[in-house]
mmCIF file of C-alpha atoms in Angstrom:
data_model
loop_
_atom_site.group_PDB
_atom_site.id
_atom_site.type_symbol
_atom_site.label_atom_id
_atom_site.label_comp_id
_atom_site.label_asym_id
_atom_site.label_seq_id
_atom_site.Cartn_x
_atom_site.Cartn_y
_atom_site.Cartn_z
ATOM 1 C CA MET A 1 -5.573 -63.830 69.951
ATOM 2 C CA ALA A 2 -5.115 -60.074 69.417
ATOM 3 C CA LYS A 3 -7.838 -58.189 67.607
ATOM 4 C CA ARG A 4 -6.843 -56.646 64.263
ATOM 5 C CA ILE A 5 -7.391 -52.885 64.255
ATOM 6 C CA ILE A 6 -9.081 -51.683 61.044
ATOM 7 C CA LYS A 7 -8.357 -48.031 60.249
ATOM 8 C CA LYS A 8 -10.849 -45.963 58.344
ATOM 9 C CA LYS A 9 -9.555 -44.545 55.062
ATOM 10 C CA GLU A 10 -8.941 -40.842 55.237
ATOM 11 C CA ILE A 11 -11.557 -39.040 53.188
ATOM 12 C CA PRO A 12 -9.816 -36.652 50.675
ATOM 13 C CA GLU A 13 -10.808 -33.001 50.674
ATOM 14 C CA PRO A 14 -13.071 -32.086 47.726
ATOM 15 C CA VAL A 15 -11.301 -30.332 44.813
ATOM 16 C CA PRO A 16 -12.563 -26.736 44.445
ATOM 17 C CA SER A 17 -14.614 -26.159 41.297
ATOM 18 C CA PHE A 18 -13.511 -23.705 38.604
ATOM 19 C CA GLN A 19 -16.191 -21.268 39.705
ATOM 20 C CA GLU A 20 -14.942 -21.376 43.290
ATOM 21 C CA ARG A 21 -11.316 -20.875 42.204
ATOM 22 C CA PHE A 22 -12.306 -18.020 39.922
ATOM 23 C CA THR A 23 -14.360 -16.324 42.660
ATOM 24 C CA LYS A 24 -11.429 -16.638 45.042
ATOM 25 C CA TRP A 25 -9.026 -15.159 42.460
ATOM 26 C CA VAL A 26 -11.385 -12.245 41.768
ATOM 27 C CA LYS A 27 -11.687 -11.431 45.470
ATOM 28 C CA LYS A 28 -7.920 -11.582 45.844
ATOM 29 C CA ASN A 29 -7.249 -9.332 42.825
ATOM 30 C CA LEU A 30 -10.299 -7.099 43.054
ATOM 31 C CA LYS A 31 -8.276 -3.887 43.362
ATOM 32 C CA ALA A 32 -6.066 -4.662 40.358
ATOM 33 C CA ILE A 33 -9.110 -5.625 38.265
ATOM 34 C CA GLY A 34 -10.778 -2.341 39.155
ATOM 35 C CA ILE A 35 -7.709 -0.354 38.095
ATOM 36 C CA VAL A 36 -7.367 -2.218 34.757
ATOM 37 C CA SER A 37 -11.107 -1.887 34.047
ATOM 38 C CA GLY A 38 -10.924 1.828 34.781
ATOM 39 C CA ILE A 39 -7.965 2.263 32.429
ATOM 40 C CA ILE A 40 -9.789 0.360 29.651
ATOM 41 C CA LEU A 41 -12.884 2.522 30.111
ATOM 42 C CA ILE A 42 -10.808 5.716 29.984
ATOM 43 C CA ILE A 43 -8.963 4.589 26.833
ATOM 44 C CA THR A 44 -12.253 3.588 25.175
ATOM 45 C CA ALA A 45 -13.777 6.956 26.057
ATOM 46 C CA ILE A 46 -10.733 8.814 24.670
ATOM 47 C CA ILE A 47 -10.893 6.832 21.403
ATOM 48 C CA LEU A 48 -14.620 7.518 21.027
ATOM 49 C CA ILE A 49 -14.141 11.234 21.711
ATOM 50 C CA PHE A 50 -11.260 11.345 19.206
ATOM 51 C CA LEU A 51 -13.325 9.582 16.514
ATOM 52 C CA ILE A 52 -16.302 11.892 17.045
ATOM 53 C CA HIS A 53 -14.022 14.944 16.995
ATOM 54 C CA SER A 54 -12.276 13.729 13.815
ATOM 55 C CA LYS A 55 -15.610 13.109 12.111
ATOM 56 C CA ASN A 56 -16.837 16.592 13.022
ATOM 57 C CA LEU A 57 -13.597 18.151 11.741
ATOM 58 C CA GLU A 58 -13.900 16.226 8.470
ATOM 59 C CA ARG A 59 -17.492 17.385 8.065
ATOM 60 C CA ARG A 60 -16.589 21.041 8.653
ATOM 61 C CA ALA A 61 -13.574 20.802 6.326
ATOM 62 C CA SER A 62 -15.741 19.231 3.615
ATOM 63 C CA TYR A 63 -18.331 22.010 3.906
ATOM 64 C CA LYS A 64 -15.766 24.828 3.777
ATOM 65 C CA LEU A 65 -13.852 23.211 0.915
ATOM 66 C CA SER A 66 -17.019 22.817 -1.167
ATOM 67 C CA ILE A 67 -17.738 26.558 -0.786
ATOM 68 C CA ALA A 68 -14.138 27.450 -1.695
ATOM 69 C CA LEU A 69 -14.161 25.170 -4.764
ATOM 70 C CA ASN A 70 -17.417 26.676 -5.971
ATOM 71 C CA LEU A 71 -15.773 30.118 -5.863
ATOM 72 C CA TYR A 72 -12.644 28.650 -7.484
ATOM 73 C CA ASN A 73 -14.654 27.305 -10.433
ATOM 74 C CA GLN A 74 -16.452 30.625 -10.837
ATOM 75 C CA ALA A 75 -13.097 32.418 -10.979
ATOM 76 C CA VAL A 76 -11.445 29.961 -13.391
ATOM 77 C CA TYR A 77 -14.341 29.988 -15.847
ATOM 78 C CA SER A 78 -14.938 33.716 -15.570
ATOM 79 C CA GLN A 79 -14.671 35.823 -18.737
ATOM 80 C CA ASP A 80 -13.319 38.698 -16.659
ATOM 81 C CA ILE A 81 -9.542 38.094 -16.661
ATOM 82 C CA LYS A 82 -8.747 40.932 -14.223
ATOM 83 C CA GLY A 83 -11.537 39.869 -11.915
ATOM 84 C CA GLU A 84 -10.370 36.261 -12.153
ATOM 85 C CA LYS A 85 -7.023 37.016 -10.506
ATOM 86 C CA LYS A 86 -8.673 38.928 -7.694
ATOM 87 C CA LYS A 87 -11.158 36.112 -7.048
ATOM 88 C CA LEU A 88 -8.440 33.481 -7.185
ATOM 89 C CA LYS A 89 -6.396 35.339 -4.578
ATOM 90 C CA GLU A 90 -9.454 35.494 -2.316
ATOM 91 C CA VAL A 91 -10.084 31.764 -2.750
ATOM 92 C CA LEU A 92 -6.394 31.127 -2.108
ATOM 93 C CA LYS A 93 -6.733 32.675 1.367
ATOM 94 C CA ASP A 94 -9.766 30.476 2.083
ATOM 95 C CA LEU A 95 -7.965 27.323 0.957
ATOM 96 C CA GLU A 96 -4.853 28.166 2.968
ATOM 97 C CA ASP A 97 -7.060 28.670 6.034
ATOM 98 C CA ILE A 98 -8.762 25.296 5.440
ATOM 99 C CA GLU A 99 -5.411 23.559 5.058
ATOM 100 C CA LYS A 100 -4.102 25.187 8.243
ATOM 101 C CA ARG A 101 -7.178 24.482 10.387
ATOM 102 C CA TYR A 102 -7.967 21.004 9.072
ATOM 103 C CA LYS A 103 -4.560 19.714 7.960
ATOM 104 C CA ARG A 104 -5.160 16.254 9.451
ATOM 105 C CA THR A 105 -8.408 15.715 7.538
ATOM 106 C CA ASP A 106 -8.710 14.350 3.992
ATOM 107 C CA HIS A 107 -10.374 17.569 2.841
ATOM 108 C CA GLY A 108 -7.671 19.663 4.484
ATOM 109 C CA LYS A 109 -5.065 17.714 2.517
ATOM 110 C CA LYS A 110 -7.132 18.090 -0.655
ATOM 111 C CA ALA A 111 -6.950 21.871 -0.233
ATOM 112 C CA LEU A 112 -3.207 21.615 -1.007
ATOM 113 C CA LEU A 113 -4.005 20.389 -4.520
ATOM 114 C CA TYR A 114 -6.242 23.368 -5.286
ATOM 115 C CA ILE A 115 -3.759 25.791 -3.761
ATOM 116 C CA GLY A 116 -1.322 24.375 -6.326
ATOM 117 C CA HIS A 117 -3.900 24.898 -9.090
ATOM 118 C CA ILE A 118 -4.425 28.529 -8.088
ATOM 119 C CA TYR A 119 -0.700 29.292 -8.053
ATOM 120 C CA TYR A 120 -0.505 27.708 -11.510
ATOM 121 C CA HIS A 121 -3.305 29.975 -12.795
ATOM 122 C CA LEU A 122 -1.505 32.938 -11.234
ATOM 123 C CA LYS A 123 1.673 31.864 -13.107
ATOM 124 C CA ASP A 124 3.543 31.363 -9.834
ATOM 125 C CA TYR A 125 4.967 28.037 -10.972
ATOM 126 C CA ASP A 126 7.446 27.558 -8.127
ATOM 127 C CA ASN A 127 4.697 27.739 -5.521
ATOM 128 C CA ALA A 128 2.440 25.564 -7.679
ATOM 129 C CA ILE A 129 5.158 22.892 -7.734
ATOM 130 C CA LYS A 130 5.690 23.256 -3.983
ATOM 131 C CA PHE A 131 2.034 22.633 -3.131
ATOM 132 C CA TYR A 132 1.540 19.830 -5.662
ATOM 133 C CA ARG A 133 4.486 18.022 -4.098
ATOM 134 C CA ARG A 134 3.164 18.609 -0.583
ATOM 135 C CA PHE A 135 -0.169 17.148 -1.633
ATOM 136 C CA LEU A 136 1.463 14.031 -3.101
ATOM 137 C CA LYS A 137 3.411 13.460 0.120
ATOM 138 C CA LYS A 138 0.244 13.570 2.210
ATOM 139 C CA THR A 139 -2.257 11.682 0.062
ATOM 140 C CA LYS A 140 -2.234 7.902 -0.267
ATOM 141 C CA LYS A 141 -5.761 7.030 -1.350
ATOM 142 C CA ASP A 142 -7.236 8.907 -4.299
ATOM 143 C CA ASP A 143 -5.548 7.965 -7.596
ATOM 144 C CA LEU A 144 -7.540 10.540 -9.568
ATOM 145 C CA LEU A 145 -6.331 13.396 -7.361
ATOM 146 C CA LYS A 146 -2.774 12.051 -7.561
ATOM 147 C CA ILE A 147 -3.004 12.183 -11.357
ATOM 148 C CA MET A 148 -4.240 15.782 -11.169
ATOM 149 C CA ALA A 149 -1.219 16.700 -9.025
ATOM 150 C CA LEU A 150 1.217 14.842 -11.308
ATOM 151 C CA ASN A 151 -0.242 16.594 -14.345
ATOM 152 C CA GLY A 152 0.036 19.904 -12.505
ATOM 153 C CA LEU A 153 3.711 19.231 -11.784
ATOM 154 C CA GLY A 154 4.287 18.349 -15.421
ATOM 155 C CA TYR A 155 2.561 21.483 -16.739
ATOM 156 C CA ALA A 156 4.271 23.774 -14.202
ATOM 157 C CA ASN A 157 7.705 22.419 -15.122
ATOM 158 C CA GLU A 158 6.890 22.793 -18.818
ATOM 159 C CA GLU A 159 6.083 26.445 -18.198
ATOM 160 C CA LYS A 160 9.536 26.758 -16.625
ATOM 161 C CA ALA A 161 11.011 25.036 -19.715
ATOM 162 C CA ASP A 162 12.293 22.214 -17.502
ATOM 163 C CA PHE A 163 11.143 19.494 -19.881
ATOM 164 C CA LYS A 164 13.164 16.669 -18.308
ATOM 165 C CA GLU A 165 11.507 17.320 -14.958
ATOM 166 C CA ALA A 166 8.106 17.508 -16.643
ATOM 167 C CA ILE A 167 8.675 14.098 -18.267
ATOM 168 C CA LYS A 168 9.583 12.651 -14.865
ATOM 169 C CA TRP A 169 6.201 13.635 -13.419
ATOM 170 C CA TYR A 170 4.150 12.697 -16.480
ATOM 171 C CA SER A 171 5.778 9.258 -16.552
ATOM 172 C CA LYS A 172 4.579 8.554 -12.991
ATOM 173 C CA ILE A 173 0.995 8.619 -14.292
ATOM 174 C CA LEU A 174 1.814 5.490 -16.312
ATOM 175 C CA ASN A 175 2.247 3.611 -13.002
ATOM 176 C CA ILE A 176 -1.357 4.368 -11.994
ATOM 177 C CA ASN A 177 -4.009 2.110 -13.470
ATOM 178 C CA ASN A 178 -6.169 4.642 -15.292
ATOM 179 C CA ARG A 179 -6.925 4.021 -18.967
ATOM 180 C CA PHE A 180 -8.268 7.515 -19.559
ATOM 181 C CA PHE A 181 -5.246 9.498 -18.358
ATOM 182 C CA GLN A 182 -2.412 7.166 -19.398
ATOM 183 C CA PRO A 183 -2.669 7.984 -23.139
ATOM 184 C CA TYR A 184 -2.520 11.705 -22.346
ATOM 185 C CA ALA A 185 0.580 11.127 -20.220
ATOM 186 C CA HIS A 186 2.219 9.731 -23.375
ATOM 187 C CA LEU A 187 0.994 12.756 -25.335
ATOM 188 C CA ASN A 188 2.461 15.177 -22.800
ATOM 189 C CA MET A 189 5.741 13.258 -22.669
ATOM 190 C CA ALA A 190 5.941 13.269 -26.474
ATOM 191 C CA ARG A 191 5.539 17.041 -26.501
ATOM 192 C CA CYS A 192 8.401 17.405 -23.995
ATOM 193 C CA PHE A 193 10.670 15.000 -25.877
ATOM 194 C CA GLU A 194 10.001 17.028 -29.004
ATOM 195 C CA LYS A 195 11.074 20.197 -27.178
ATOM 196 C CA LEU A 196 14.259 18.384 -26.129
ATOM 197 C CA LYS A 197 14.877 17.412 -29.780
ATOM 198 C CA ASN A 198 14.641 13.743 -28.813
ATOM 199 C CA ILE A 199 12.673 12.814 -31.933
ATOM 200 C CA PRO A 200 12.716 8.986 -31.524
ATOM 201 C CA GLU A 201 11.198 9.211 -28.021
ATOM 202 C CA ALA A 202 8.704 11.831 -29.187
ATOM 203 C CA ILE A 203 7.541 9.565 -32.042
ATOM 204 C CA LYS A 204 7.404 6.565 -29.696
ATOM 205 C CA ASN A 205 5.138 8.361 -27.212
ATOM 206 C CA TYR A 206 2.923 9.871 -29.906
ATOM 207 C CA ARG A 207 2.428 6.344 -31.248
ATOM 208 C CA GLU A 208 1.602 5.065 -27.770
ATOM 209 C CA PHE A 209 -1.065 7.742 -27.523
ATOM 210 C CA LEU A 210 -2.577 6.658 -30.857
ATOM 211 C CA LYS A 211 -2.409 3.001 -29.863
ATOM 212 C CA GLU A 212 -4.167 3.534 -26.531
ATOM 213 C CA ASN A 213 -6.604 6.210 -27.698
ATOM 214 C CA PRO A 214 -7.244 5.713 -31.451
ATOM 215 C CA ASP A 215 -10.648 7.412 -31.445
ATOM 216 C CA SER A 216 -9.478 10.617 -29.795
ATOM 217 C CA GLU A 217 -10.453 13.895 -31.421
ATOM 218 C CA ARG A 218 -6.738 14.682 -31.397
ATOM 219 C CA SER A 219 -5.726 11.532 -33.282
ATOM 220 C CA LEU A 220 -5.590 13.231 -36.709
ATOM 221 C CA GLN A 221 -3.385 15.996 -35.351
ATOM 222 C CA VAL A 222 -1.091 13.462 -33.664
ATOM 223 C CA LYS A 223 -0.870 11.307 -36.811
ATOM 224 C CA TYR A 224 0.192 14.367 -38.761
ATOM 225 C CA LYS A 225 2.744 15.195 -36.064
ATOM 226 C CA VAL A 226 4.214 11.674 -36.290
ATOM 227 C CA LYS A 227 4.419 11.917 -40.080
ATOM 228 C CA VAL A 228 6.275 15.253 -39.909
ATOM 229 C CA LEU A 229 8.711 13.976 -37.264
ATOM 230 C CA GLU A 230 9.400 10.797 -39.225
ATOM 231 C CA GLU A 231 10.147 12.850 -42.339
ATOM 232 C CA MET A 232 12.487 15.017 -40.271
ATOM 233 C CA SER A 233 14.282 11.910 -39.011
ATOM 234 C CA VAL A 234 14.729 10.570 -42.553
ATOM 235 C CA SER A 235 16.002 13.901 -43.882
ATOM 236 C CA LYS A 236 18.598 14.111 -41.093
ATOM 237 C CA LYS A 237 19.963 10.703 -42.057
#
């Protein structure tokens, strides 16, 4: 009787562990990993340098703007009218330099607003309007400064007797959530509507002012204004 041959089962090769596979992959792609790591380090370094540079620029712009605004306030509140113009022109040069050197910083952009203010004080209303509008295009954050620019645009257009344009800018203040300035936007709009002989809209906005700011020191004057305009409306009928 023939002997039955018993074969040994083939022993399977052990499956490589994750660590072994990872080590093998790293060795295989070592050059590519080095290149990518180098690129990441370079990009990180560039970003850090940019952030440090931006912070330093902002700090310098803030310092120079604070000096310029101190001189601006001295000029505006000076009792010497002739000297005021001279000082304002000097400050104007400083602000223009700040805006030019630091135009990408928040304080450099803020300089545009005060350049507009100076042109307004100098009665150069076209340039005032130009710089107020430039400021509004560049600023996105500070609602209070936006309101200052919108008011400046309203006042400058009033000085040019362009009351419709003034109303357009004053009305934009109503879209900003600020309970202090909104009533005065109505007051300014009412004044412009009155100049345009649009009595119903003038009365409406004067009333809005009284409704939103009843305790204002100007409330008595505005109430009298409403009374006079209402009497005018009745007499015309």
